[in-house]
PDB file of C-alpha atoms in Angstrom:
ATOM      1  CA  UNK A  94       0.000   0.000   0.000  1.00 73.00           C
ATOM      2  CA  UNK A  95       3.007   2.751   0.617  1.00 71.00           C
ATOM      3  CA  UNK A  96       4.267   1.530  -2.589  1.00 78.00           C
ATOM      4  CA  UNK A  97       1.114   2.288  -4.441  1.00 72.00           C
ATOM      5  CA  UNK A  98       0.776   5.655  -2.100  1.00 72.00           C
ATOM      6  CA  UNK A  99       4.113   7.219  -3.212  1.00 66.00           C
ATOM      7  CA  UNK A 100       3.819   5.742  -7.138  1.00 74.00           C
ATOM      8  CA  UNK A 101       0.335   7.888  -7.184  1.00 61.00           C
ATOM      9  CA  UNK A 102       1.775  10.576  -5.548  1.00 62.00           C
ATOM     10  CA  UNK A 103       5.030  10.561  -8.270  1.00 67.00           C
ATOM     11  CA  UNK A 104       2.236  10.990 -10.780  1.00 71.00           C
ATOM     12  CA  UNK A 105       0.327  13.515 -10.058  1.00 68.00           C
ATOM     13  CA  UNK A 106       3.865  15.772  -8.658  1.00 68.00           C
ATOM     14  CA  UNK A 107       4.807  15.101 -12.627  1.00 67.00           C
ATOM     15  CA  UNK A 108       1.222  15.604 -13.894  1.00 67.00           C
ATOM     16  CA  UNK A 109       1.076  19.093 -12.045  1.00 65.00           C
ATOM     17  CA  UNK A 110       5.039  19.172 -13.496  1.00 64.00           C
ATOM     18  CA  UNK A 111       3.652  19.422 -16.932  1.00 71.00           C
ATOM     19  CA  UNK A 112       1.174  22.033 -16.072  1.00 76.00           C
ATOM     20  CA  UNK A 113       3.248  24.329 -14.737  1.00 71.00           C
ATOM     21  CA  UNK A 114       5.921  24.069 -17.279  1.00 71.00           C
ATOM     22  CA  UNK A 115       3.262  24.718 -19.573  1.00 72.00           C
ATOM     23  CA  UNK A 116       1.668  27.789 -17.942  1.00 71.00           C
ATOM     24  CA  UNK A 117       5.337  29.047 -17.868  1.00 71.00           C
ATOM     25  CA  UNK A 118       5.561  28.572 -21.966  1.00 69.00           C
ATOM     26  CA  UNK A 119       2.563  30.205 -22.427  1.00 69.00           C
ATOM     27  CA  UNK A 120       2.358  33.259 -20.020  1.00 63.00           C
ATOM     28  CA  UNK A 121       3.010  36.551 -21.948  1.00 52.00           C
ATOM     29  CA  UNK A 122       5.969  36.896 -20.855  1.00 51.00           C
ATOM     30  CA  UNK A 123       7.719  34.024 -21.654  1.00 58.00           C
ATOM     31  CA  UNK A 124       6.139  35.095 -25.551  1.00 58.00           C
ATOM     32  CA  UNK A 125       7.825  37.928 -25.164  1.00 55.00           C
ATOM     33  CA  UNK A 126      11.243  37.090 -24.325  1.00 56.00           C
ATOM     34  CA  UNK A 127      10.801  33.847 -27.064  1.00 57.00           C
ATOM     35  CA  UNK A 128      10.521  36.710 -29.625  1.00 57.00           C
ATOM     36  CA  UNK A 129      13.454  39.026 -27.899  1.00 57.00           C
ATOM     37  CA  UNK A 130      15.568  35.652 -27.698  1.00 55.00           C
ATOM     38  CA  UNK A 131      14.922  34.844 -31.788  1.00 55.00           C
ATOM     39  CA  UNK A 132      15.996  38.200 -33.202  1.00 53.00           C
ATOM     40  CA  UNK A 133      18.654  39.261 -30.344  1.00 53.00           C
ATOM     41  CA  UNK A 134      20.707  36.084 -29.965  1.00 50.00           C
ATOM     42  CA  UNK A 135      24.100  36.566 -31.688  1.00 47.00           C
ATOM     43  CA  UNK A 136      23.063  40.355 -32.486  1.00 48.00           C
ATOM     44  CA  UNK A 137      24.398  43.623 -31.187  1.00 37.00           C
ATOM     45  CA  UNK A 138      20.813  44.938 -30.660  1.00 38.00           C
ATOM     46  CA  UNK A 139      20.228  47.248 -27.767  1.00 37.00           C
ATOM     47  CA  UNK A 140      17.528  46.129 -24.948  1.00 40.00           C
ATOM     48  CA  UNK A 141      15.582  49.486 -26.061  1.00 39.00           C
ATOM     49  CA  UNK A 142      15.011  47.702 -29.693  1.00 41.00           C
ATOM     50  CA  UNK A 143      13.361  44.904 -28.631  1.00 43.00           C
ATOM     51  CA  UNK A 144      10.000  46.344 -26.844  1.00 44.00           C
ATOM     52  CA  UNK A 145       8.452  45.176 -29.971  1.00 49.00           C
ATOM     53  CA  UNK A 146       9.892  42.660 -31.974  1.00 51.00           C
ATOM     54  CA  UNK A 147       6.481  40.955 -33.317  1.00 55.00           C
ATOM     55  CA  UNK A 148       6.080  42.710 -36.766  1.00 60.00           C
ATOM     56  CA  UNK A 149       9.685  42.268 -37.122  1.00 83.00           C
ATOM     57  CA  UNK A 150      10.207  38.489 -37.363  1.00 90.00           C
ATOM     58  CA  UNK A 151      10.151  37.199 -40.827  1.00 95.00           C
ATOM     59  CA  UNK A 152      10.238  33.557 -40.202  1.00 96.00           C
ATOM     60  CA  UNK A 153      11.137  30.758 -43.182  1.00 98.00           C
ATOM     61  CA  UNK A 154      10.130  27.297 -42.522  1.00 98.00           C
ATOM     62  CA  UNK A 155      12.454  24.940 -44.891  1.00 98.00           C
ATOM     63  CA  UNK A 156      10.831  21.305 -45.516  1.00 98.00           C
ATOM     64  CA  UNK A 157      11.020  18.709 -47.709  1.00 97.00           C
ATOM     65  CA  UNK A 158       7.719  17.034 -48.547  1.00 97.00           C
ATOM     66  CA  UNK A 159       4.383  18.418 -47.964  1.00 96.00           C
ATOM     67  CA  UNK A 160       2.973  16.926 -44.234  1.00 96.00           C
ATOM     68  CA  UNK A 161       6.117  17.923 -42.840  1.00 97.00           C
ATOM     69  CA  UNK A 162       5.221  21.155 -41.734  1.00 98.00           C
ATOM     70  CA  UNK A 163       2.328  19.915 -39.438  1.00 97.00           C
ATOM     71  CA  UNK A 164       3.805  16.604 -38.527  1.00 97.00           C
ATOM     72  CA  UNK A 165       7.571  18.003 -37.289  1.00 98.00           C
ATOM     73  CA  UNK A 166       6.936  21.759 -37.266  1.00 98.00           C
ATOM     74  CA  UNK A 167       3.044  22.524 -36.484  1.00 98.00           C
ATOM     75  CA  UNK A 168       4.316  23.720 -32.709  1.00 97.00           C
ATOM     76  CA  UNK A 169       6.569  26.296 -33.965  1.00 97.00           C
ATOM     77  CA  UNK A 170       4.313  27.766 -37.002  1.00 98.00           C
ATOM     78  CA  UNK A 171       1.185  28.378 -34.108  1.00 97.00           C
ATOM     79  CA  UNK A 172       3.496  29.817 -32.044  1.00 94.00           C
ATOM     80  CA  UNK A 173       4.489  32.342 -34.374  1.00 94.00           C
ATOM     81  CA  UNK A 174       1.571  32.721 -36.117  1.00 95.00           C
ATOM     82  CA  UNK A 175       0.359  33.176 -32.683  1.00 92.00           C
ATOM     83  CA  UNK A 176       2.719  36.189 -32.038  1.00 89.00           C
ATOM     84  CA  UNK A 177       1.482  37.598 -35.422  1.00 91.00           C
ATOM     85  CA  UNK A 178       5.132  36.581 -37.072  1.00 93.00           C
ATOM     86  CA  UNK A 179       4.642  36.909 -40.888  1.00 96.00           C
ATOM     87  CA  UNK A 180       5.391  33.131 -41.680  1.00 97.00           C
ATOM     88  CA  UNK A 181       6.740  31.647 -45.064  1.00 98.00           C
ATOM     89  CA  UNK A 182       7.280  28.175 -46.281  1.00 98.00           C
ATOM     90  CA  UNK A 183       9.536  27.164 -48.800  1.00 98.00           C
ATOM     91  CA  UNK A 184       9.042  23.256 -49.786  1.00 98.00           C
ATOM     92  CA  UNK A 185      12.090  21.527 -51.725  1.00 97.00           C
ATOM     93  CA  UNK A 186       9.381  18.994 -53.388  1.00 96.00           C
ATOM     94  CA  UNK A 187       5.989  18.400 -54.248  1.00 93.00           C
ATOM     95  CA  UNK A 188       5.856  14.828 -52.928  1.00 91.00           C
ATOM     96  CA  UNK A 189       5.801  13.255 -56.144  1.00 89.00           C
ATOM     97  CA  UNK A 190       7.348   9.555 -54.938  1.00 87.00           C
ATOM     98  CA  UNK A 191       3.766   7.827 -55.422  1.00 87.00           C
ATOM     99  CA  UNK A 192       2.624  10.369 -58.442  1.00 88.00           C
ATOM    100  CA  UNK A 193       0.478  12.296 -56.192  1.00 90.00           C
ATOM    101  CA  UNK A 194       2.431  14.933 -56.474  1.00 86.00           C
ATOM    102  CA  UNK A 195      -0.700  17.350 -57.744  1.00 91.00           C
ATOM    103  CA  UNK A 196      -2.955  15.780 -55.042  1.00 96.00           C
ATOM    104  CA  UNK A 197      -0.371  16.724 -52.169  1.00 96.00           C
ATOM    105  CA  UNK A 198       0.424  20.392 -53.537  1.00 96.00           C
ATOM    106  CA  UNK A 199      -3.375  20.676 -52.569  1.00 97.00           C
ATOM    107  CA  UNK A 200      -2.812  19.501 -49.310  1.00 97.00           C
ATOM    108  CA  UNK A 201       0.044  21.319 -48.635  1.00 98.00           C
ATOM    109  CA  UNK A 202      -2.193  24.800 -49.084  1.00 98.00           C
ATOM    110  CA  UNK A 203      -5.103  23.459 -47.412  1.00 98.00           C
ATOM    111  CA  UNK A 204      -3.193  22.457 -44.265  1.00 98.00           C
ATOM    112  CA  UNK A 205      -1.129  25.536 -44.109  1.00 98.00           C
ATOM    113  CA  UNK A 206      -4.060  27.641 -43.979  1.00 98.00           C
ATOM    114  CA  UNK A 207      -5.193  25.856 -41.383  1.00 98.00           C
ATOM    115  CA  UNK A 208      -1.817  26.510 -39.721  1.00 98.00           C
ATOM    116  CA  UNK A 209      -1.952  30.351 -40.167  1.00 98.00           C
ATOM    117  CA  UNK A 210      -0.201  30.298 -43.275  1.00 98.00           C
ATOM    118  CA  UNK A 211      -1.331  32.548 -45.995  1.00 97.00           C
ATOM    119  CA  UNK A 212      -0.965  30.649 -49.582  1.00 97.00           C
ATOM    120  CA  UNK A 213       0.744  33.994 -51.152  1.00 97.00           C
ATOM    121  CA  UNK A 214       3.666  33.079 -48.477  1.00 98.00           C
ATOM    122  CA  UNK A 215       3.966  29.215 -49.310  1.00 98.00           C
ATOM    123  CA  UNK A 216       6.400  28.278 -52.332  1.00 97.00           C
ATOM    124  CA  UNK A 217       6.790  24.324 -53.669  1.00 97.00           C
ATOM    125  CA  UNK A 218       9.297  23.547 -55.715  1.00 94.00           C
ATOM    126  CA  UNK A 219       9.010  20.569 -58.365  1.00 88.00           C
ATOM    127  CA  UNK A 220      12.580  20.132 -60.001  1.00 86.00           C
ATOM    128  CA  UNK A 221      13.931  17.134 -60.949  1.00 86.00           C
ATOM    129  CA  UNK A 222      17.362  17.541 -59.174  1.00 89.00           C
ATOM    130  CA  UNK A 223      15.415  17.491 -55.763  1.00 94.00           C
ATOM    131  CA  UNK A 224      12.722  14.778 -56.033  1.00 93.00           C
ATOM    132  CA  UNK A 225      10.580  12.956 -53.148  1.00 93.00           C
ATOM    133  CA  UNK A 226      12.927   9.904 -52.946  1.00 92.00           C
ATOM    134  CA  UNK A 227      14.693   8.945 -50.056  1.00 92.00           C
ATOM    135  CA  UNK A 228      17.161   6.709 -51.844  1.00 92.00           C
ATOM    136  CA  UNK A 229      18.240  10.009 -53.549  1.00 91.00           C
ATOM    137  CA  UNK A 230      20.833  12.604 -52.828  1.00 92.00           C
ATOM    138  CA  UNK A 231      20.146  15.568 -53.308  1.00 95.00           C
ATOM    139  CA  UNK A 232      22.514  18.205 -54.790  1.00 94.00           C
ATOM    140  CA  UNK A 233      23.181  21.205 -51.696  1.00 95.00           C
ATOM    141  CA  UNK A 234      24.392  23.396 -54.634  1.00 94.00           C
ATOM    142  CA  UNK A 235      20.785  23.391 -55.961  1.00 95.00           C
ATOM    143  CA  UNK A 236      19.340  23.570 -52.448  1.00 96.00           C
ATOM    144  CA  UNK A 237      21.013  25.896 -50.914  1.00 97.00           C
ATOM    145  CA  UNK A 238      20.843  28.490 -53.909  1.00 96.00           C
ATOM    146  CA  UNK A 239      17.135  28.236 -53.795  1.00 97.00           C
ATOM    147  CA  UNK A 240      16.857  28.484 -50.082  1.00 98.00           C
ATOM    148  CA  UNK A 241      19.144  31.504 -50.335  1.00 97.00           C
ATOM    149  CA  UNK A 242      17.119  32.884 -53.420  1.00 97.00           C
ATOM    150  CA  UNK A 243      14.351  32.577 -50.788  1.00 97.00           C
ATOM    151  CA  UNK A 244      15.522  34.261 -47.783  1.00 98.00           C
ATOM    152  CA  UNK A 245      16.892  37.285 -49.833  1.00 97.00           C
ATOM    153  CA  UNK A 246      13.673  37.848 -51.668  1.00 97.00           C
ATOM    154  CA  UNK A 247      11.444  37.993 -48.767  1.00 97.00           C
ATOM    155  CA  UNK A 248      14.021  39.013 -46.308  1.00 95.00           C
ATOM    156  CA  UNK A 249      13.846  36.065 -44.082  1.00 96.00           C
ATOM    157  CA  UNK A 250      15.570  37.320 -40.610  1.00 94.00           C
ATOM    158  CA  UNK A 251      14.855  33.629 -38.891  1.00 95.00           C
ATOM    159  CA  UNK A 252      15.446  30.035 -40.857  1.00 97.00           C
ATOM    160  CA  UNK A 253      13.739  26.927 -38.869  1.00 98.00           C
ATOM    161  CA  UNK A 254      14.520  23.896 -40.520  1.00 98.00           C
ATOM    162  CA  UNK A 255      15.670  19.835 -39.558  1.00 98.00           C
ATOM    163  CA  UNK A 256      18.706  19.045 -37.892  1.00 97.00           C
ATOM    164  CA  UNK A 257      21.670  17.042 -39.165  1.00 96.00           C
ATOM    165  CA  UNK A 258      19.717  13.881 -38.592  1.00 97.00           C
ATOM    166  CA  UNK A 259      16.144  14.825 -39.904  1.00 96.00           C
ATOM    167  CA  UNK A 260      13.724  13.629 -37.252  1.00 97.00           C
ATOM    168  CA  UNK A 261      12.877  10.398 -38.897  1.00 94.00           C
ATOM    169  CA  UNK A 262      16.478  10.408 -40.670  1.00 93.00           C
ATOM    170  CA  UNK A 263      14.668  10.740 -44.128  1.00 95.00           C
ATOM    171  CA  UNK A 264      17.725  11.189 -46.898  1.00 95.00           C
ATOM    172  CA  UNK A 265      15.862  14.830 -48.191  1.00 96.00           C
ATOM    173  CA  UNK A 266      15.594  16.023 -44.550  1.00 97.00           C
ATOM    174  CA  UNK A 267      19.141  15.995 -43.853  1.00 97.00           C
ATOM    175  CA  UNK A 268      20.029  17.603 -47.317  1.00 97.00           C
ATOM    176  CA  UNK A 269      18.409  20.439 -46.488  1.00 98.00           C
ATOM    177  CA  UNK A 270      20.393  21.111 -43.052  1.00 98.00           C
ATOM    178  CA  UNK A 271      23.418  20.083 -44.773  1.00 97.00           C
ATOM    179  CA  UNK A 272      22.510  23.232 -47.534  1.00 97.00           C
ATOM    180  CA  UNK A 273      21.540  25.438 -44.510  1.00 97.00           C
ATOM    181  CA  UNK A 274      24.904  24.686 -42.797  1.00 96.00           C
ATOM    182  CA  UNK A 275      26.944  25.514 -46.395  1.00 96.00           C
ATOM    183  CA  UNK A 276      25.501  28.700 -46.798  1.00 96.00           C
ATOM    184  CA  UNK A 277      25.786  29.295 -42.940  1.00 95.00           C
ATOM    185  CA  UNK A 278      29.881  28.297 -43.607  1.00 93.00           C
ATOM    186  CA  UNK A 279      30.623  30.383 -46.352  1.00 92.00           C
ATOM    187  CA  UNK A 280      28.881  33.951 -45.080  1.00 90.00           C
ATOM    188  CA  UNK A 281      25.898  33.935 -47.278  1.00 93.00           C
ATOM    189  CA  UNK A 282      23.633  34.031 -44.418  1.00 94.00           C
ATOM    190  CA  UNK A 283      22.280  37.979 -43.978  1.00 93.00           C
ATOM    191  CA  UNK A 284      23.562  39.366 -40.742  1.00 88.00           C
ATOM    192  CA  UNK A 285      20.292  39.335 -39.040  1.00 89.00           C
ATOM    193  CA  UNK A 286      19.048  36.382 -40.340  1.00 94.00           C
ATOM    194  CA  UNK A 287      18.956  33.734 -36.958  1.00 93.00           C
ATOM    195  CA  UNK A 288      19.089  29.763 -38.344  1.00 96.00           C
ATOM    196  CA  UNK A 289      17.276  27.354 -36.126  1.00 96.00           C
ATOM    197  CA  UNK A 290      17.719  23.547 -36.531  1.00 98.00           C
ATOM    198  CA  UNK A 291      14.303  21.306 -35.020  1.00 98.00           C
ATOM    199  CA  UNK A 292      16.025  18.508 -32.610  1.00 98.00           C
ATOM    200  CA  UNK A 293      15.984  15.121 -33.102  1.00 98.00           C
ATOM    201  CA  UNK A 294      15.219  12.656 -30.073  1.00 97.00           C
ATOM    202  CA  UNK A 295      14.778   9.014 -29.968  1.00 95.00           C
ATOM    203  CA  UNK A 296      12.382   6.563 -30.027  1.00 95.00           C
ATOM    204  CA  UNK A 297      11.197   6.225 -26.908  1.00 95.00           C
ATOM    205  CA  UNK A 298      10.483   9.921 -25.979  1.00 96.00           C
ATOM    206  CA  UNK A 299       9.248  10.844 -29.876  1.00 97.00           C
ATOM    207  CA  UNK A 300       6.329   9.233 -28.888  1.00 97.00           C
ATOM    208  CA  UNK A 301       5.424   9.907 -25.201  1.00 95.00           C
ATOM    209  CA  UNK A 302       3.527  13.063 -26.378  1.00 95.00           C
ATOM    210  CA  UNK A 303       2.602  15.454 -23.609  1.00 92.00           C
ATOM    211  CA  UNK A 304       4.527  13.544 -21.085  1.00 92.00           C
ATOM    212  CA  UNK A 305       7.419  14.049 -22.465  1.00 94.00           C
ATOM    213  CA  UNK A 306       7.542  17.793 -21.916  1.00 93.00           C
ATOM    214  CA  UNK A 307       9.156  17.492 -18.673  1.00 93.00           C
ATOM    215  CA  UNK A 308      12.464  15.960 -20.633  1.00 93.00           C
ATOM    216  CA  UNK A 309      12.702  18.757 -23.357  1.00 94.00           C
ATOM    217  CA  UNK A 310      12.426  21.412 -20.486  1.00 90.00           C
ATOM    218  CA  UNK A 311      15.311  19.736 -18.654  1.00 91.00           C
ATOM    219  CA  UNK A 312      17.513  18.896 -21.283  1.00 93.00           C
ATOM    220  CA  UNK A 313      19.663  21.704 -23.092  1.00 92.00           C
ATOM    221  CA  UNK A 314      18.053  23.254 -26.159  1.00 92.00           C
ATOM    222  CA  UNK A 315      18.536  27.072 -27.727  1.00 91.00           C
ATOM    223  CA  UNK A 316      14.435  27.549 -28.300  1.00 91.00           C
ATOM    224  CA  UNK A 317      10.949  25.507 -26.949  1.00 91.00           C
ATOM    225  CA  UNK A 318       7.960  26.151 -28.328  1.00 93.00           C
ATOM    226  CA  UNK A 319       4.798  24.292 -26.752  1.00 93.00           C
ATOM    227  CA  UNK A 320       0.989  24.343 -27.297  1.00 94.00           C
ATOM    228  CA  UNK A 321      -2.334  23.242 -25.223  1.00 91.00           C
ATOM    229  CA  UNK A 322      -4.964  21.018 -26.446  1.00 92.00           C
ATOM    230  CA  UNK A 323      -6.157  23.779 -28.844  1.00 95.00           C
ATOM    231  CA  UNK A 324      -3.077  24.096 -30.305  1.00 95.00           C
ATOM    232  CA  UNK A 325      -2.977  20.159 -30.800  1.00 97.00           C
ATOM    233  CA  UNK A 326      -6.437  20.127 -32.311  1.00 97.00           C
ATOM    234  CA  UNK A 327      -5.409  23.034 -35.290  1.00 98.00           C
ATOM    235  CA  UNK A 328      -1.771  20.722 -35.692  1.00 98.00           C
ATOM    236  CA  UNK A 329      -4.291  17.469 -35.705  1.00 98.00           C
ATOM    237  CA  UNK A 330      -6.654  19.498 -38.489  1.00 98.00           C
ATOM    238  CA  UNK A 331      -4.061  20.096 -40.680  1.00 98.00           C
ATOM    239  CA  UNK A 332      -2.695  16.634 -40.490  1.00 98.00           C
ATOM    240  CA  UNK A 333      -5.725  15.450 -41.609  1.00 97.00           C
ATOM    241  CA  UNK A 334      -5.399  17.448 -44.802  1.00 98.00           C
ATOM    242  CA  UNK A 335      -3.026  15.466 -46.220  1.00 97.00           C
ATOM    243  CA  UNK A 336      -5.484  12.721 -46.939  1.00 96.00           C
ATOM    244  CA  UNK A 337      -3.021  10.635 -49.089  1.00 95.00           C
ATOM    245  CA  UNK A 338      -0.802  10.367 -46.699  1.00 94.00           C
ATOM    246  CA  UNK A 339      -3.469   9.213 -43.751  1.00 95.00           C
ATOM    247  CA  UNK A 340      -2.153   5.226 -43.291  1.00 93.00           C
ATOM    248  CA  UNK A 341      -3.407   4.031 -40.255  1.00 94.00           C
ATOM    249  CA  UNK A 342       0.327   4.596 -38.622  1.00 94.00           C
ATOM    250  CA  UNK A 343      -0.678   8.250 -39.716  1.00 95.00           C
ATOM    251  CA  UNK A 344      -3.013   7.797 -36.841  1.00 96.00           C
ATOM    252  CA  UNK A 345      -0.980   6.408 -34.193  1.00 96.00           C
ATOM    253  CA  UNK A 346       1.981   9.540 -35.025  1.00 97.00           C
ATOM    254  CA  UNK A 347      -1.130  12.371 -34.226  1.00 97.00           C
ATOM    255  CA  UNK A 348      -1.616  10.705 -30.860  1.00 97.00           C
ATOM    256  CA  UNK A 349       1.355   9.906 -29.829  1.00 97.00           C
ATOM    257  CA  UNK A 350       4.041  11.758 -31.314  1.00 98.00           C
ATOM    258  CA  UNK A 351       5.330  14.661 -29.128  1.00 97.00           C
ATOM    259  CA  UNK A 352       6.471  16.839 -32.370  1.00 98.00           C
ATOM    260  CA  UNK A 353       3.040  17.075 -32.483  1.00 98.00           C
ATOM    261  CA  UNK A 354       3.182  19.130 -29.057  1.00 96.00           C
ATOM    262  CA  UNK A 355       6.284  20.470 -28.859  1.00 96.00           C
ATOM    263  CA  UNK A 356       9.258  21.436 -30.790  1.00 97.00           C
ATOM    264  CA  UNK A 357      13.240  22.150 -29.664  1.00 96.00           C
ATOM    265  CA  UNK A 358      15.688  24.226 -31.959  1.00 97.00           C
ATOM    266  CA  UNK A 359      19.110  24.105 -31.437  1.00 95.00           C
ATOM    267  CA  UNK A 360      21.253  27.052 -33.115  1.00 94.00           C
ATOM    268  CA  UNK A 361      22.847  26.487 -36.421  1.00 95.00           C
ATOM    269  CA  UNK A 362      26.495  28.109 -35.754  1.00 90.00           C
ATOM    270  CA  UNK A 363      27.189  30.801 -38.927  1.00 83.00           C
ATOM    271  CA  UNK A 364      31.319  29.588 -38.425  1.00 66.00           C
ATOM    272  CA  UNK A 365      33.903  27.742 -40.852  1.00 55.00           C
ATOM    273  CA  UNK A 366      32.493  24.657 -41.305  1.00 44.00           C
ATOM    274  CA  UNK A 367      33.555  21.729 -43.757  1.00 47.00           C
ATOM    275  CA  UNK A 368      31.145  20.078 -46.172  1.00 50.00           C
ATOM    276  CA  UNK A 369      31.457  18.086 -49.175  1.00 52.00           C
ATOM    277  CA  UNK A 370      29.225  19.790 -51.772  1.00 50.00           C
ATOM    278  CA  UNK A 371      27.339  17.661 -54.788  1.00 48.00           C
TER     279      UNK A 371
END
């Protein structure tokens, strides 16, 4: 019975855990210094700048396929959108691997309107050096001059993207970080351009969902972004537009997969770096 009495009372501590960490993401202040934190990091702007950084932030989501801005990124967009952020996506591919590629362009609109994102401020590219194939490698010449392209013409002053390992380790994920970290190497990043790279975890905690909010707040990360049940419901809605892609492991990733809940960024350095280019 003490057992029992202590393993309930463990619970509920880490149930009430999650709570407060998630009244402390979502009080105003915390949204304002999660703006402040975005455009000041790394930038020699003065304190008396930053007392309203919302219409500033210009923020460029990079993906690969359409579904993977609402099954890796869907925290971060609401967030910003949120903060009334003027959001872009850029999309390397139209999802062609099954020849749906028409079918999921559709999607990819529908869903990021339900997101927040305007359709004037979502571009998908369809070129045959960058197709939906994972056993492909794509060229980070041809990437990263269109992602460049991109964050000059709209004057992108934060970059969110994948990490070195892509969440799911998808071949076209990783290309794009890898075309993110060139330009980042070489100087062709704008000065006040911030580049954020989404953090890959394992297994085990990818798919603990809410509970595993207590980890990401412990562990070291340069940006969290979380969102409540209503949050999850507008992620879960634009999920479901990408009806070709709804397999019935589709199903089980919306319930259970914390990206669907929360996202952690880790800085992309702007230093020498060395990369094989294709």
């Amino acid at each position: 019975m003490h057992i029992l009495l202590v393993l309930f009372g463990a619970i509920v501590s880490y149930f009430f855990w999650i709570q407060y960490i998630y009244y402390r993401q979502n009080s105003a202040k915390s949204r304002k210094h999660w703006l402040r934190f975005m455009l000041c990091r790394d930038k020699l702007i003065k304190s008396s700048q930053t007392s309203d950084l919302t219409g500033d932030v210009r923020a460029l989501f990079l993906t690969a396929h359409p579904d993977d801005e609402c099954m890796f990124f869907a925290p971060a967009i609401l967030r910003l959108v949120e903060l009334n952020a003027s959001v872009h996506l850029l999309c390397l591919s139209q999802g062609n691997y099954y020849n749906q590629g028409f079918q999921r362009r559709e999607e990819l609109l529908d869903s990021c309107a339900v997101l927040g994102i305007p359709a004037s401020q979502v571009t998908i590219h369809d070129c045959k050096e960058l197709p939906d194939d994972p056993n492909v490698e794509w060229s980070i010449s041809m990437a990263s001059s269109l992602i460049l392209k991109h964050i000059r013409a709209h004057s992108i002053n934060l970059v969110l993207t994948f990490d070195g390992r892509g969440v799911s380790g998808h071949s076209n994920h990783t290309a794009i970080y890898k075309a993110v970290s060139y330009l980042a190497s070489i100087g062709k990043i704008p000065d006040d351009c911030s580049l954020l790279s989404l953090l890959t975890i394992g297994v085990l905690r990818k798919y603990l969902s809410f509970l595993e909010l207590p980890i990401s707040w412990l562990l070291p990360s340069d940006l969290c972004c979380v969102i409540g049940s209503k949050g999850y419901i507008q992620a879960k809605r634009a999920m479901l537009c990408h009806r070709t892609q709804l397999l019935w492991f589709r199903y089980l990733y919306i319930w259970f997969s914390r990206y669907m809940i929360i996202n952690t960024f880790q800085v992309i350095d702007q230093g020498p770096k060395n990369l094989k280019i294709y």
